[in-house]
Amino acid sequence: MRLDVVTIFPEYLEPLNVSLVGKARARGQLDVRVHDLRAWAHDKHNTVDDTPYGGGPGMVMKPEPWGEALDSVIESGEGQPVIVVPTPSGRPFTQELAVELSEKPWLVFTPARYEGIDRRVIEEYGDRLDVREVSIGDYVLAGGEAPVLVMVEAIARLLPGVLGNAESHRDDSFAPGAMADLLEGPVYTKPPEWRGRGIPDVLLSGHHGKIARWRRDEAFRRTVRNRPDLIERADPAAFDKKDREMLSILGWGPGPDGRFGRVAPDVEE
Ligand SMILES: C[S@@+](CC[C@H](N)C(=O)[O-])C[C@H]1O[C@@H](n2cnc3c(N)ncnc32)[C@H](O)[C@@H]1O
């Protein structure tokens, strides 16, 4: 997979040389190219921003450097990239979107600063390419570089051969499949006792069925506590008899439309 990042702070992307993404680069699984937007700003001060039309605080990133930068990056490769525009006003970045983007051969990220990029740039490339405006959460950061690091890490770990154990992301929170729409429960490793705290007996039982059930029950406990919205919007067809029993213990039951909601307050969680 090829990844291009156009930014006014190339050094902010240094963490892409470290750990999982750095190793994937070193192995040639990821071709990451970071570009300095100011290379396409031609005045004495390499200006990339200007005052907003209509007034108001802050500055807006000028269209010309972005246009030249994106033309140059796009022309340097084969085929068409997906352009990922980090912005708090974009669609939420989810595990589902990470999976979708991990299947694309080429992504170009455009992290902005100031009040964002002149709208015409998004329109210009949106007319001929797949452009995704994406938010990593309901808060506003000073720039899009940290969101790019977040997205690249989430995407890169899904690429074949990047994680040491290909099964590792199967049970992740939000992973499509067995634990669909549930958060992952607690995990433990050796030693079996630490500061007087043991580990749940079932994990030592060697009984795969019981361990799987325990993990799913713990996932329900955690999801009910931290992200009840995930249970509320889950398709009830995804819940088997044991799931329903667990939800009932936790004070949750089906409503008139079959979807689950809290029916008893403060039952064991
Ligand atoms: C200060 S923010 C611009 C905020 C803009 N006034 C707004 O409210 O949409 C500057 C840049 O940081 C990045 N950014 C900030 N928060 C983000 C978030 N939650 N998700 C993705 N990108 C974000 C985007 O690249 C954005 O253009």
PDB file of C-alpha atoms and ligand atoms in Angstrom:
ATOM      1  CA  MET A   1       0.000   0.000   0.000  1.00  0.00           C
ATOM      2  CA  ARG A   2       1.171   3.501  -0.786  1.00  0.00           C
ATOM      3  CA  LEU A   3       0.477   6.393   1.619  1.00  0.00           C
ATOM      4  CA  ASP A   4       1.230  10.047   0.886  1.00  0.00           C
ATOM      5  CA  VAL A   5       0.898  12.802   3.481  1.00  0.00           C
ATOM      6  CA  VAL A   6       1.010  16.489   2.518  1.00  0.00           C
ATOM      7  CA  THR A   7       1.627  18.732   5.525  1.00  0.00           C
ATOM      8  CA  ILE A   8       3.357  21.907   6.688  1.00  0.00           C
ATOM      9  CA  PHE A   9       4.900  19.890   9.541  1.00  0.00           C
ATOM     10  CA  PRO A  10       6.634  16.868   7.951  1.00  0.00           C
ATOM     11  CA  GLU A  11       8.513  16.245  11.224  1.00  0.00           C
ATOM     12  CA  TYR A  12       5.170  15.652  12.978  1.00  0.00           C
ATOM     13  CA  LEU A  13       4.903  12.413  10.967  1.00  0.00           C
ATOM     14  CA  GLU A  14       8.194  11.013  12.337  1.00  0.00           C
ATOM     15  CA  PRO A  15       6.316   8.402  14.422  1.00  0.00           C
ATOM     16  CA  LEU A  16       5.539   6.690  11.111  1.00  0.00           C
ATOM     17  CA  ASN A  17       9.142   5.419  11.308  1.00  0.00           C
ATOM     18  CA  VAL A  18       8.515   3.674  14.615  1.00  0.00           C
ATOM     19  CA  SER A  19       7.007   0.362  15.740  1.00  0.00           C
ATOM     20  CA  LEU A  20       4.417  -1.414  13.625  1.00  0.00           C
ATOM     21  CA  VAL A  21       4.188   1.167  10.834  1.00  0.00           C
ATOM     22  CA  GLY A  22       7.958   1.709  10.792  1.00  0.00           C
ATOM     23  CA  LYS A  23       8.575  -2.029  10.503  1.00  0.00           C
ATOM     24  CA  ALA A  24       5.963  -2.367   7.749  1.00  0.00           C
ATOM     25  CA  ARG A  25       7.796   0.409   5.888  1.00  0.00           C
ATOM     26  CA  ALA A  26      11.153  -1.263   6.399  1.00  0.00           C
ATOM     27  CA  ARG A  27       9.745  -4.551   5.081  1.00  0.00           C
ATOM     28  CA  GLY A  28       8.338  -2.799   2.017  1.00  0.00           C
ATOM     29  CA  GLN A  29       4.693  -3.493   2.911  1.00  0.00           C
ATOM     30  CA  LEU A  30       4.021   0.211   3.208  1.00  0.00           C
ATOM     31  CA  ASP A  31       5.396   2.906   0.917  1.00  0.00           C
ATOM     32  CA  VAL A  32       5.009   6.106   2.976  1.00  0.00           C
ATOM     33  CA  ARG A  33       5.901   9.474   1.422  1.00  0.00           C
ATOM     34  CA  VAL A  34       5.669  12.667   3.460  1.00  0.00           C
ATOM     35  CA  HIS A  35       5.655  15.965   1.523  1.00  0.00           C
ATOM     36  CA  ASP A  36       6.161  19.539   2.735  1.00  0.00           C
ATOM     37  CA  LEU A  37       3.267  21.643   1.438  1.00  0.00           C
ATOM     38  CA  ARG A  38       5.496  24.728   1.521  1.00  0.00           C
ATOM     39  CA  ALA A  39       7.489  23.267  -1.378  1.00  0.00           C
ATOM     40  CA  TRP A  40       4.500  24.311  -3.509  1.00  0.00           C
ATOM     41  CA  ALA A  41       4.208  27.847  -2.047  1.00  0.00           C
ATOM     42  CA  HIS A  42       6.192  30.199  -4.241  1.00  0.00           C
ATOM     43  CA  ASP A  43       6.356  33.587  -2.494  1.00  0.00           C
ATOM     44  CA  LYS A  44       9.271  34.742  -0.364  1.00  0.00           C
ATOM     45  CA  HIS A  45       7.736  33.424   2.862  1.00  0.00           C
ATOM     46  CA  ASN A  46       6.261  30.212   1.396  1.00  0.00           C
ATOM     47  CA  THR A  47       2.847  31.400   2.493  1.00  0.00           C
ATOM     48  CA  VAL A  48       0.136  28.731   2.690  1.00  0.00           C
ATOM     49  CA  ASP A  49      -2.649  30.684   4.458  1.00  0.00           C
ATOM     50  CA  ASP A  50      -4.689  33.831   4.058  1.00  0.00           C
ATOM     51  CA  THR A  51      -7.585  35.648   5.732  1.00  0.00           C
ATOM     52  CA  PRO A  52     -11.066  34.150   5.345  1.00  0.00           C
ATOM     53  CA  TYR A  53     -13.565  35.619   2.908  1.00  0.00           C
ATOM     54  CA  GLY A  54     -16.518  36.976   4.851  1.00  0.00           C
ATOM     55  CA  GLY A  55     -14.321  37.876   7.817  1.00  0.00           C
ATOM     56  CA  GLY A  56     -14.004  36.073  11.116  1.00  0.00           C
ATOM     57  CA  PRO A  57     -11.117  34.806  13.203  1.00  0.00           C
ATOM     58  CA  GLY A  58      -8.309  32.557  12.041  1.00  0.00           C
ATOM     59  CA  MET A  59      -6.723  31.902   8.676  1.00  0.00           C
ATOM     60  CA  VAL A  60      -7.642  29.560   5.835  1.00  0.00           C
ATOM     61  CA  MET A  61      -5.215  27.411   3.815  1.00  0.00           C
ATOM     62  CA  LYS A  62      -4.833  28.753   0.279  1.00  0.00           C
ATOM     63  CA  PRO A  63      -6.000  26.583  -2.627  1.00  0.00           C
ATOM     64  CA  GLU A  64      -2.991  27.085  -4.933  1.00  0.00           C
ATOM     65  CA  PRO A  65      -0.314  25.234  -2.896  1.00  0.00           C
ATOM     66  CA  TRP A  66      -2.723  22.390  -2.143  1.00  0.00           C
ATOM     67  CA  GLY A  67      -3.724  22.124  -5.814  1.00  0.00           C
ATOM     68  CA  GLU A  68      -0.113  21.999  -7.018  1.00  0.00           C
ATOM     69  CA  ALA A  69       0.875  19.561  -4.278  1.00  0.00           C
ATOM     70  CA  LEU A  70      -1.997  17.182  -4.945  1.00  0.00           C
ATOM     71  CA  ASP A  71      -1.521  17.338  -8.743  1.00  0.00           C
ATOM     72  CA  SER A  72       2.136  16.502  -8.303  1.00  0.00           C
ATOM     73  CA  VAL A  73       1.496  13.619  -5.869  1.00  0.00           C
ATOM     74  CA  ILE A  74      -1.299  12.187  -8.016  1.00  0.00           C
ATOM     75  CA  GLU A  75       0.801  12.376 -11.192  1.00  0.00           C
ATOM     76  CA  SER A  76       3.659  10.548  -9.469  1.00  0.00           C
ATOM     77  CA  GLY A  77       1.736   7.274  -9.134  1.00  0.00           C
ATOM     78  CA  GLU A  78      -0.236   4.694 -11.037  1.00  0.00           C
ATOM     79  CA  GLY A  79      -4.032   4.830 -10.896  1.00  0.00           C
ATOM     80  CA  GLN A  80      -6.080   7.035  -8.625  1.00  0.00           C
ATOM     81  CA  PRO A  81      -5.616   7.444  -4.877  1.00  0.00           C
ATOM     82  CA  VAL A  82      -8.352   7.872  -2.304  1.00  0.00           C
ATOM     83  CA  ILE A  83      -7.885  11.304  -0.742  1.00  0.00           C
ATOM     84  CA  VAL A  84      -8.468  11.393   3.018  1.00  0.00           C
ATOM     85  CA  VAL A  85      -9.135  14.881   4.396  1.00  0.00           C
ATOM     86  CA  PRO A  86      -9.001  15.019   8.197  1.00  0.00           C
ATOM     87  CA  THR A  87     -11.562  17.489   9.529  1.00  0.00           C
ATOM     88  CA  PRO A  88     -13.716  17.662  12.655  1.00  0.00           C
ATOM     89  CA  SER A  89     -16.687  18.226  10.334  1.00  0.00           C
ATOM     90  CA  GLY A  90     -16.115  14.919   8.494  1.00  0.00           C
ATOM     91  CA  ARG A  91     -17.713  11.491   8.869  1.00  0.00           C
ATOM     92  CA  PRO A  92     -16.526   9.592  11.945  1.00  0.00           C
ATOM     93  CA  PHE A  93     -13.436   7.426  11.524  1.00  0.00           C
ATOM     94  CA  THR A  94     -14.565   3.953  12.577  1.00  0.00           C
ATOM     95  CA  GLN A  95     -13.090   0.459  12.476  1.00  0.00           C
ATOM     96  CA  GLU A  96     -15.374  -0.200   9.504  1.00  0.00           C
ATOM     97  CA  LEU A  97     -13.829   2.711   7.605  1.00  0.00           C
ATOM     98  CA  ALA A  98     -10.341   1.563   8.625  1.00  0.00           C
ATOM     99  CA  VAL A  99     -11.106  -1.854   7.095  1.00  0.00           C
ATOM    100  CA  GLU A 100     -12.446  -0.252   3.906  1.00  0.00           C
ATOM    101  CA  LEU A 101      -9.419   2.039   3.529  1.00  0.00           C
ATOM    102  CA  SER A 102      -7.008  -0.826   4.266  1.00  0.00           C
ATOM    103  CA  GLU A 103      -8.265  -2.474   1.062  1.00  0.00           C
ATOM    104  CA  LYS A 104      -7.303   0.514  -1.135  1.00  0.00           C
ATOM    105  CA  PRO A 105      -3.908   0.461  -2.837  1.00  0.00           C
ATOM    106  CA  TRP A 106      -3.163   4.163  -2.370  1.00  0.00           C
ATOM    107  CA  LEU A 107      -4.237   6.821   0.138  1.00  0.00           C
ATOM    108  CA  VAL A 108      -3.304  10.512   0.157  1.00  0.00           C
ATOM    109  CA  PHE A 109      -3.815  12.375   3.453  1.00  0.00           C
ATOM    110  CA  THR A 110      -4.204  16.183   3.611  1.00  0.00           C
ATOM    111  CA  PRO A 111      -3.803  17.250   7.259  1.00  0.00           C
ATOM    112  CA  ALA A 112      -4.583  20.967   7.575  1.00  0.00           C
ATOM    113  CA  ARG A 113      -3.810  23.701  10.079  1.00  0.00           C
ATOM    114  CA  TYR A 114      -5.557  27.021  10.849  1.00  0.00           C
ATOM    115  CA  GLU A 115      -9.298  26.917  10.020  1.00  0.00           C
ATOM    116  CA  GLY A 116      -8.828  24.255   7.355  1.00  0.00           C
ATOM    117  CA  ILE A 117      -8.419  24.182   3.561  1.00  0.00           C
ATOM    118  CA  ASP A 118     -10.223  26.427   1.059  1.00  0.00           C
ATOM    119  CA  ARG A 119     -13.396  24.475   0.191  1.00  0.00           C
ATOM    120  CA  ARG A 120     -12.721  24.583  -3.545  1.00  0.00           C
ATOM    121  CA  VAL A 121      -9.823  22.140  -3.152  1.00  0.00           C
ATOM    122  CA  ILE A 122     -12.125  19.457  -1.746  1.00  0.00           C
ATOM    123  CA  GLU A 123     -14.670  20.160  -4.526  1.00  0.00           C
ATOM    124  CA  GLU A 124     -12.022  20.136  -7.268  1.00  0.00           C
ATOM    125  CA  TYR A 125     -10.650  16.704  -6.350  1.00  0.00           C
ATOM    126  CA  GLY A 126     -14.050  15.392  -5.259  1.00  0.00           C
ATOM    127  CA  ASP A 127     -15.251  15.823  -8.859  1.00  0.00           C
ATOM    128  CA  ARG A 128     -12.802  13.225 -10.157  1.00  0.00           C
ATOM    129  CA  LEU A 129     -11.501  11.221  -7.208  1.00  0.00           C
ATOM    130  CA  ASP A 130     -12.814   9.422  -4.151  1.00  0.00           C
ATOM    131  CA  VAL A 131     -12.410  12.097  -1.449  1.00  0.00           C
ATOM    132  CA  ARG A 132     -13.299  11.264   2.166  1.00  0.00           C
ATOM    133  CA  GLU A 133     -13.651  13.954   4.814  1.00  0.00           C
ATOM    134  CA  VAL A 134     -13.034  12.150   8.084  1.00  0.00           C
ATOM    135  CA  SER A 135     -13.144  13.118  11.767  1.00  0.00           C
ATOM    136  CA  ILE A 136     -11.376  11.125  14.467  1.00  0.00           C
ATOM    137  CA  GLY A 137     -13.711  12.376  17.204  1.00  0.00           C
ATOM    138  CA  ASP A 138     -15.926  15.124  18.513  1.00  0.00           C
ATOM    139  CA  TYR A 139     -13.176  17.497  19.567  1.00  0.00           C
ATOM    140  CA  VAL A 140     -11.036  20.017  17.720  1.00  0.00           C
ATOM    141  CA  LEU A 141      -7.270  19.592  17.445  1.00  0.00           C
ATOM    142  CA  ALA A 142      -4.866  22.271  16.221  1.00  0.00           C
ATOM    143  CA  GLY A 143      -3.970  20.264  13.112  1.00  0.00           C
ATOM    144  CA  GLY A 144      -4.656  17.130  11.122  1.00  0.00           C
ATOM    145  CA  GLU A 145      -1.267  15.444  11.631  1.00  0.00           C
ATOM    146  CA  ALA A 146      -2.249  13.610  14.835  1.00  0.00           C
ATOM    147  CA  PRO A 147      -5.459  12.358  13.148  1.00  0.00           C
ATOM    148  CA  VAL A 148      -3.311  11.059  10.263  1.00  0.00           C
ATOM    149  CA  LEU A 149      -1.107   9.144  12.712  1.00  0.00           C
ATOM    150  CA  VAL A 150      -4.239   7.678  14.305  1.00  0.00           C
ATOM    151  CA  MET A 151      -5.768   6.648  10.984  1.00  0.00           C
ATOM    152  CA  VAL A 152      -2.553   5.245   9.490  1.00  0.00           C
ATOM    153  CA  GLU A 153      -1.930   3.088  12.553  1.00  0.00           C
ATOM    154  CA  ALA A 154      -5.503   1.753  12.529  1.00  0.00           C
ATOM    155  CA  ILE A 155      -5.286   1.019   8.790  1.00  0.00           C
ATOM    156  CA  ALA A 156      -1.734  -0.378   8.701  1.00  0.00           C
ATOM    157  CA  ARG A 157      -2.326  -2.995  11.408  1.00  0.00           C
ATOM    158  CA  LEU A 158      -5.063  -4.483   9.224  1.00  0.00           C
ATOM    159  CA  LEU A 159      -2.782  -5.057   6.232  1.00  0.00           C
ATOM    160  CA  PRO A 160      -1.890  -8.698   5.607  1.00  0.00           C
ATOM    161  CA  GLY A 161       1.401  -9.608   7.260  1.00  0.00           C
ATOM    162  CA  VAL A 162       1.753  -6.415   9.318  1.00  0.00           C
ATOM    163  CA  LEU A 163       0.692  -7.851  12.677  1.00  0.00           C
ATOM    164  CA  GLY A 164       2.834 -10.760  13.868  1.00  0.00           C
ATOM    165  CA  ASN A 165      -0.282 -12.802  14.606  1.00  0.00           C
ATOM    166  CA  ALA A 166      -2.830 -12.468  11.810  1.00  0.00           C
ATOM    167  CA  GLU A 167      -5.586 -13.382  14.279  1.00  0.00           C
ATOM    168  CA  SER A 168      -4.738 -10.492  16.596  1.00  0.00           C
ATOM    169  CA  HIS A 169      -7.314  -8.058  15.298  1.00  0.00           C
ATOM    170  CA  ARG A 170     -10.109 -10.618  14.962  1.00  0.00           C
ATOM    171  CA  ASP A 171     -11.460 -10.030  18.492  1.00  0.00           C
ATOM    172  CA  ASP A 172     -10.674  -6.322  18.715  1.00  0.00           C
ATOM    173  CA  SER A 173     -13.332  -3.984  19.959  1.00  0.00           C
ATOM    174  CA  PHE A 174     -15.492  -3.042  16.947  1.00  0.00           C
ATOM    175  CA  ALA A 175     -14.027  -5.855  14.814  1.00  0.00           C
ATOM    176  CA  PRO A 176     -16.555  -7.223  12.351  1.00  0.00           C
ATOM    177  CA  GLY A 177     -17.411 -10.842  13.202  1.00  0.00           C
ATOM    178  CA  ALA A 178     -17.671 -12.733  16.478  1.00  0.00           C
ATOM    179  CA  MET A 179     -17.592  -9.741  18.818  1.00  0.00           C
ATOM    180  CA  ALA A 180     -19.561  -7.489  16.463  1.00  0.00           C
ATOM    181  CA  ASP A 181     -20.561  -4.221  18.079  1.00  0.00           C
ATOM    182  CA  LEU A 182     -19.102  -5.126  21.459  1.00  0.00           C
ATOM    183  CA  LEU A 183     -16.055  -3.744  23.203  1.00  0.00           C
ATOM    184  CA  GLU A 184     -13.311  -6.246  23.957  1.00  0.00           C
ATOM    185  CA  GLY A 185     -13.289  -7.430  27.572  1.00  0.00           C
ATOM    186  CA  PRO A 186     -10.319  -7.518  29.994  1.00  0.00           C
ATOM    187  CA  VAL A 187      -7.115  -9.411  29.175  1.00  0.00           C
ATOM    188  CA  TYR A 188      -4.484 -10.994  31.466  1.00  0.00           C
ATOM    189  CA  THR A 189      -0.980 -12.432  31.228  1.00  0.00           C
ATOM    190  CA  LYS A 190       1.564 -14.026  33.574  1.00  0.00           C
ATOM    191  CA  PRO A 191       2.207 -14.079  36.503  1.00  0.00           C
ATOM    192  CA  PRO A 192      -0.965 -15.776  37.749  1.00  0.00           C
ATOM    193  CA  GLU A 193      -0.868 -13.647  40.900  1.00  0.00           C
ATOM    194  CA  TRP A 194       0.237 -10.016  41.118  1.00  0.00           C
ATOM    195  CA  ARG A 195      -0.024  -7.903  44.285  1.00  0.00           C
ATOM    196  CA  GLY A 196      -2.542 -10.353  45.681  1.00  0.00           C
ATOM    197  CA  ARG A 197      -4.691 -10.224  42.560  1.00  0.00           C
ATOM    198  CA  GLY A 198      -5.384 -13.449  40.700  1.00  0.00           C
ATOM    199  CA  ILE A 199      -6.929 -14.049  37.327  1.00  0.00           C
ATOM    200  CA  PRO A 200     -10.371 -15.506  36.589  1.00  0.00           C
ATOM    201  CA  ASP A 201     -10.249 -19.315  37.045  1.00  0.00           C
ATOM    202  CA  VAL A 202     -11.986 -19.950  33.744  1.00  0.00           C
ATOM    203  CA  LEU A 203      -8.935 -18.649  31.849  1.00  0.00           C
ATOM    204  CA  LEU A 204      -6.871 -21.464  33.367  1.00  0.00           C
ATOM    205  CA  SER A 205      -9.489 -24.139  32.659  1.00  0.00           C
ATOM    206  CA  GLY A 206      -8.309 -24.929  29.136  1.00  0.00           C
ATOM    207  CA  HIS A 207     -11.994 -25.197  28.211  1.00  0.00           C
ATOM    208  CA  HIS A 208     -12.239 -23.217  24.979  1.00  0.00           C
ATOM    209  CA  GLY A 209     -16.031 -23.040  24.945  1.00  0.00           C
ATOM    210  CA  LYS A 210     -16.230 -21.708  28.497  1.00  0.00           C
ATOM    211  CA  ILE A 211     -13.424 -19.228  27.851  1.00  0.00           C
ATOM    212  CA  ALA A 212     -15.170 -17.920  24.732  1.00  0.00           C
ATOM    213  CA  ARG A 213     -18.434 -17.543  26.667  1.00  0.00           C
ATOM    214  CA  TRP A 214     -16.688 -15.768  29.546  1.00  0.00           C
ATOM    215  CA  ARG A 215     -15.009 -13.379  27.129  1.00  0.00           C
ATOM    216  CA  ARG A 216     -18.292 -12.563  25.478  1.00  0.00           C
ATOM    217  CA  ASP A 217     -20.023 -12.014  28.846  1.00  0.00           C
ATOM    218  CA  GLU A 218     -17.217  -9.671  29.897  1.00  0.00           C
ATOM    219  CA  ALA A 219     -17.553  -7.865  26.572  1.00  0.00           C
ATOM    220  CA  PHE A 220     -21.240  -7.323  27.361  1.00  0.00           C
ATOM    221  CA  ARG A 221     -20.420  -6.012  30.845  1.00  0.00           C
ATOM    222  CA  ARG A 222     -17.916  -3.534  29.485  1.00  0.00           C
ATOM    223  CA  THR A 223     -20.074  -2.437  26.576  1.00  0.00           C
ATOM    224  CA  VAL A 224     -23.111  -1.872  28.794  1.00  0.00           C
ATOM    225  CA  ARG A 225     -20.979   0.213  31.146  1.00  0.00           C
ATOM    226  CA  ASN A 226     -18.904   2.230  28.660  1.00  0.00           C
ATOM    227  CA  ARG A 227     -20.805   2.234  25.361  1.00  0.00           C
ATOM    228  CA  PRO A 228     -24.485   1.376  25.941  1.00  0.00           C
ATOM    229  CA  ASP A 229     -25.266   3.023  22.577  1.00  0.00           C
ATOM    230  CA  LEU A 230     -23.575   0.060  20.838  1.00  0.00           C
ATOM    231  CA  ILE A 231     -26.043  -2.394  22.413  1.00  0.00           C
ATOM    232  CA  GLU A 232     -29.003  -0.116  21.764  1.00  0.00           C
ATOM    233  CA  ARG A 233     -28.316   0.037  18.055  1.00  0.00           C
ATOM    234  CA  ALA A 234     -27.153  -3.593  17.625  1.00  0.00           C
ATOM    235  CA  ASP A 235     -29.244  -5.919  15.490  1.00  0.00           C
ATOM    236  CA  PRO A 236     -30.880  -8.202  18.100  1.00  0.00           C
ATOM    237  CA  ALA A 237     -30.432 -11.114  15.681  1.00  0.00           C
ATOM    238  CA  ALA A 238     -26.741 -10.958  16.655  1.00  0.00           C
ATOM    239  CA  PHE A 239     -27.629 -12.025  20.232  1.00  0.00           C
ATOM    240  CA  ASP A 240     -27.965 -15.727  21.020  1.00  0.00           C
ATOM    241  CA  LYS A 241     -29.778 -17.250  24.031  1.00  0.00           C
ATOM    242  CA  LYS A 242     -26.758 -16.906  26.326  1.00  0.00           C
ATOM    243  CA  ASP A 243     -26.209 -13.308  25.202  1.00  0.00           C
ATOM    244  CA  ARG A 244     -29.808 -12.511  26.088  1.00  0.00           C
ATOM    245  CA  GLU A 245     -29.404 -14.145  29.507  1.00  0.00           C
ATOM    246  CA  MET A 246     -26.323 -12.029  30.159  1.00  0.00           C
ATOM    247  CA  LEU A 247     -28.063  -8.866  29.021  1.00  0.00           C
ATOM    248  CA  SER A 248     -30.964  -9.686  31.324  1.00  0.00           C
ATOM    249  CA  ILE A 249     -28.550 -10.099  34.277  1.00  0.00           C
ATOM    250  CA  LEU A 250     -27.145  -6.680  33.390  1.00  0.00           C
ATOM    251  CA  GLY A 251     -30.637  -5.154  33.399  1.00  0.00           C
ATOM    252  CA  TRP A 252     -31.188  -5.036  29.657  1.00  0.00           C
ATOM    253  CA  GLY A 253     -34.118  -6.417  27.677  1.00  0.00           C
ATOM    254  CA  PRO A 254     -35.801  -6.145  24.276  1.00  0.00           C
ATOM    255  CA  GLY A 255     -38.205  -3.261  23.587  1.00  0.00           C
ATOM    256  CA  PRO A 256     -41.286  -3.381  21.342  1.00  0.00           C
ATOM    257  CA  ASP A 257     -39.092  -3.266  18.201  1.00  0.00           C
ATOM    258  CA  GLY A 258     -36.889  -6.124  19.484  1.00  0.00           C
ATOM    259  CA  ARG A 259     -33.871  -3.874  20.069  1.00  0.00           C
ATOM    260  CA  PHE A 260     -32.285  -3.959  23.483  1.00  0.00           C
ATOM    261  CA  GLY A 261     -32.445  -1.186  26.047  1.00  0.00           C
ATOM    262  CA  ARG A 262     -32.024  -0.834  29.774  1.00  0.00           C
ATOM    263  CA  VAL A 263     -35.088  -2.207  31.555  1.00  0.00           C
ATOM    264  CA  ALA A 264     -33.775  -2.271  35.134  1.00  0.00           C
ATOM    265  CA  PRO A 265     -31.561   0.411  36.646  1.00  0.00           C
ATOM    266  CA  ASP A 266     -28.211  -0.378  38.236  1.00  0.00           C
ATOM    267  CA  VAL A 267     -28.349  -4.142  38.035  1.00  0.00           C
ATOM    268  CA  GLU A 268     -24.928  -5.816  38.408  1.00  0.00           C
ATOM    269  CA  GLU A 269     -22.470  -4.438  35.834  1.00  0.00           C
TER     270      GLU A 269
HETATM  271  C1  LIG B   1      -8.247  23.962  14.225  1.00  0.00           C
HETATM  272  S1  LIG B   1      -8.760  22.688  13.174  1.00  0.00           S
HETATM  273  C2  LIG B   1     -10.006  23.476  12.212  1.00  0.00           C
HETATM  274  C3  LIG B   1     -11.302  23.496  12.895  1.00  0.00           C
HETATM  275  C4  LIG B   1     -12.416  24.097  12.075  1.00  0.00           C
HETATM  276  N1  LIG B   1     -12.592  25.470  12.418  1.00  0.00           N
HETATM  277  C5  LIG B   1     -13.710  23.341  12.386  1.00  0.00           C
HETATM  278  O1  LIG B   1     -14.311  23.590  13.425  1.00  0.00           O
HETATM  279  O2  LIG B   1     -14.039  22.433  11.611  1.00  0.00           O
HETATM  280  C6  LIG B   1      -7.420  22.525  12.055  1.00  0.00           C
HETATM  281  C7  LIG B   1      -7.288  21.194  11.399  1.00  0.00           C
HETATM  282  O3  LIG B   1      -7.053  20.193  12.362  1.00  0.00           O
HETATM  283  C8  LIG B   1      -7.536  18.960  11.897  1.00  0.00           C
HETATM  284  N2  LIG B   1      -8.478  18.421  12.892  1.00  0.00           N
HETATM  285  C9  LIG B   1      -8.829  19.018  14.056  1.00  0.00           C
HETATM  286  N3  LIG B   1      -9.674  18.255  14.759  1.00  0.00           N
HETATM  287  C10 LIG B   1      -9.865  17.131  14.038  1.00  0.00           C
HETATM  288  C11 LIG B   1     -10.651  15.960  14.233  1.00  0.00           C
HETATM  289  N4  LIG B   1     -11.422  15.798  15.305  1.00  0.00           N
HETATM  290  N5  LIG B   1     -10.602  15.002  13.286  1.00  0.00           N
HETATM  291  C12 LIG B   1      -9.847  15.147  12.184  1.00  0.00           C
HETATM  292  N6  LIG B   1      -9.099  16.250  11.939  1.00  0.00           N
HETATM  293  C13 LIG B   1      -9.097  17.230  12.851  1.00  0.00           C
HETATM  294  C14 LIG B   1      -8.144  19.211  10.527  1.00  0.00           C
HETATM  295  O4  LIG B   1      -7.166  18.945   9.550  1.00  0.00           O
HETATM  296  C15 LIG B   1      -8.472  20.683  10.617  1.00  0.00           C
HETATM  297  O5  LIG B   1      -8.582  21.281   9.355  1.00  0.00           O
END
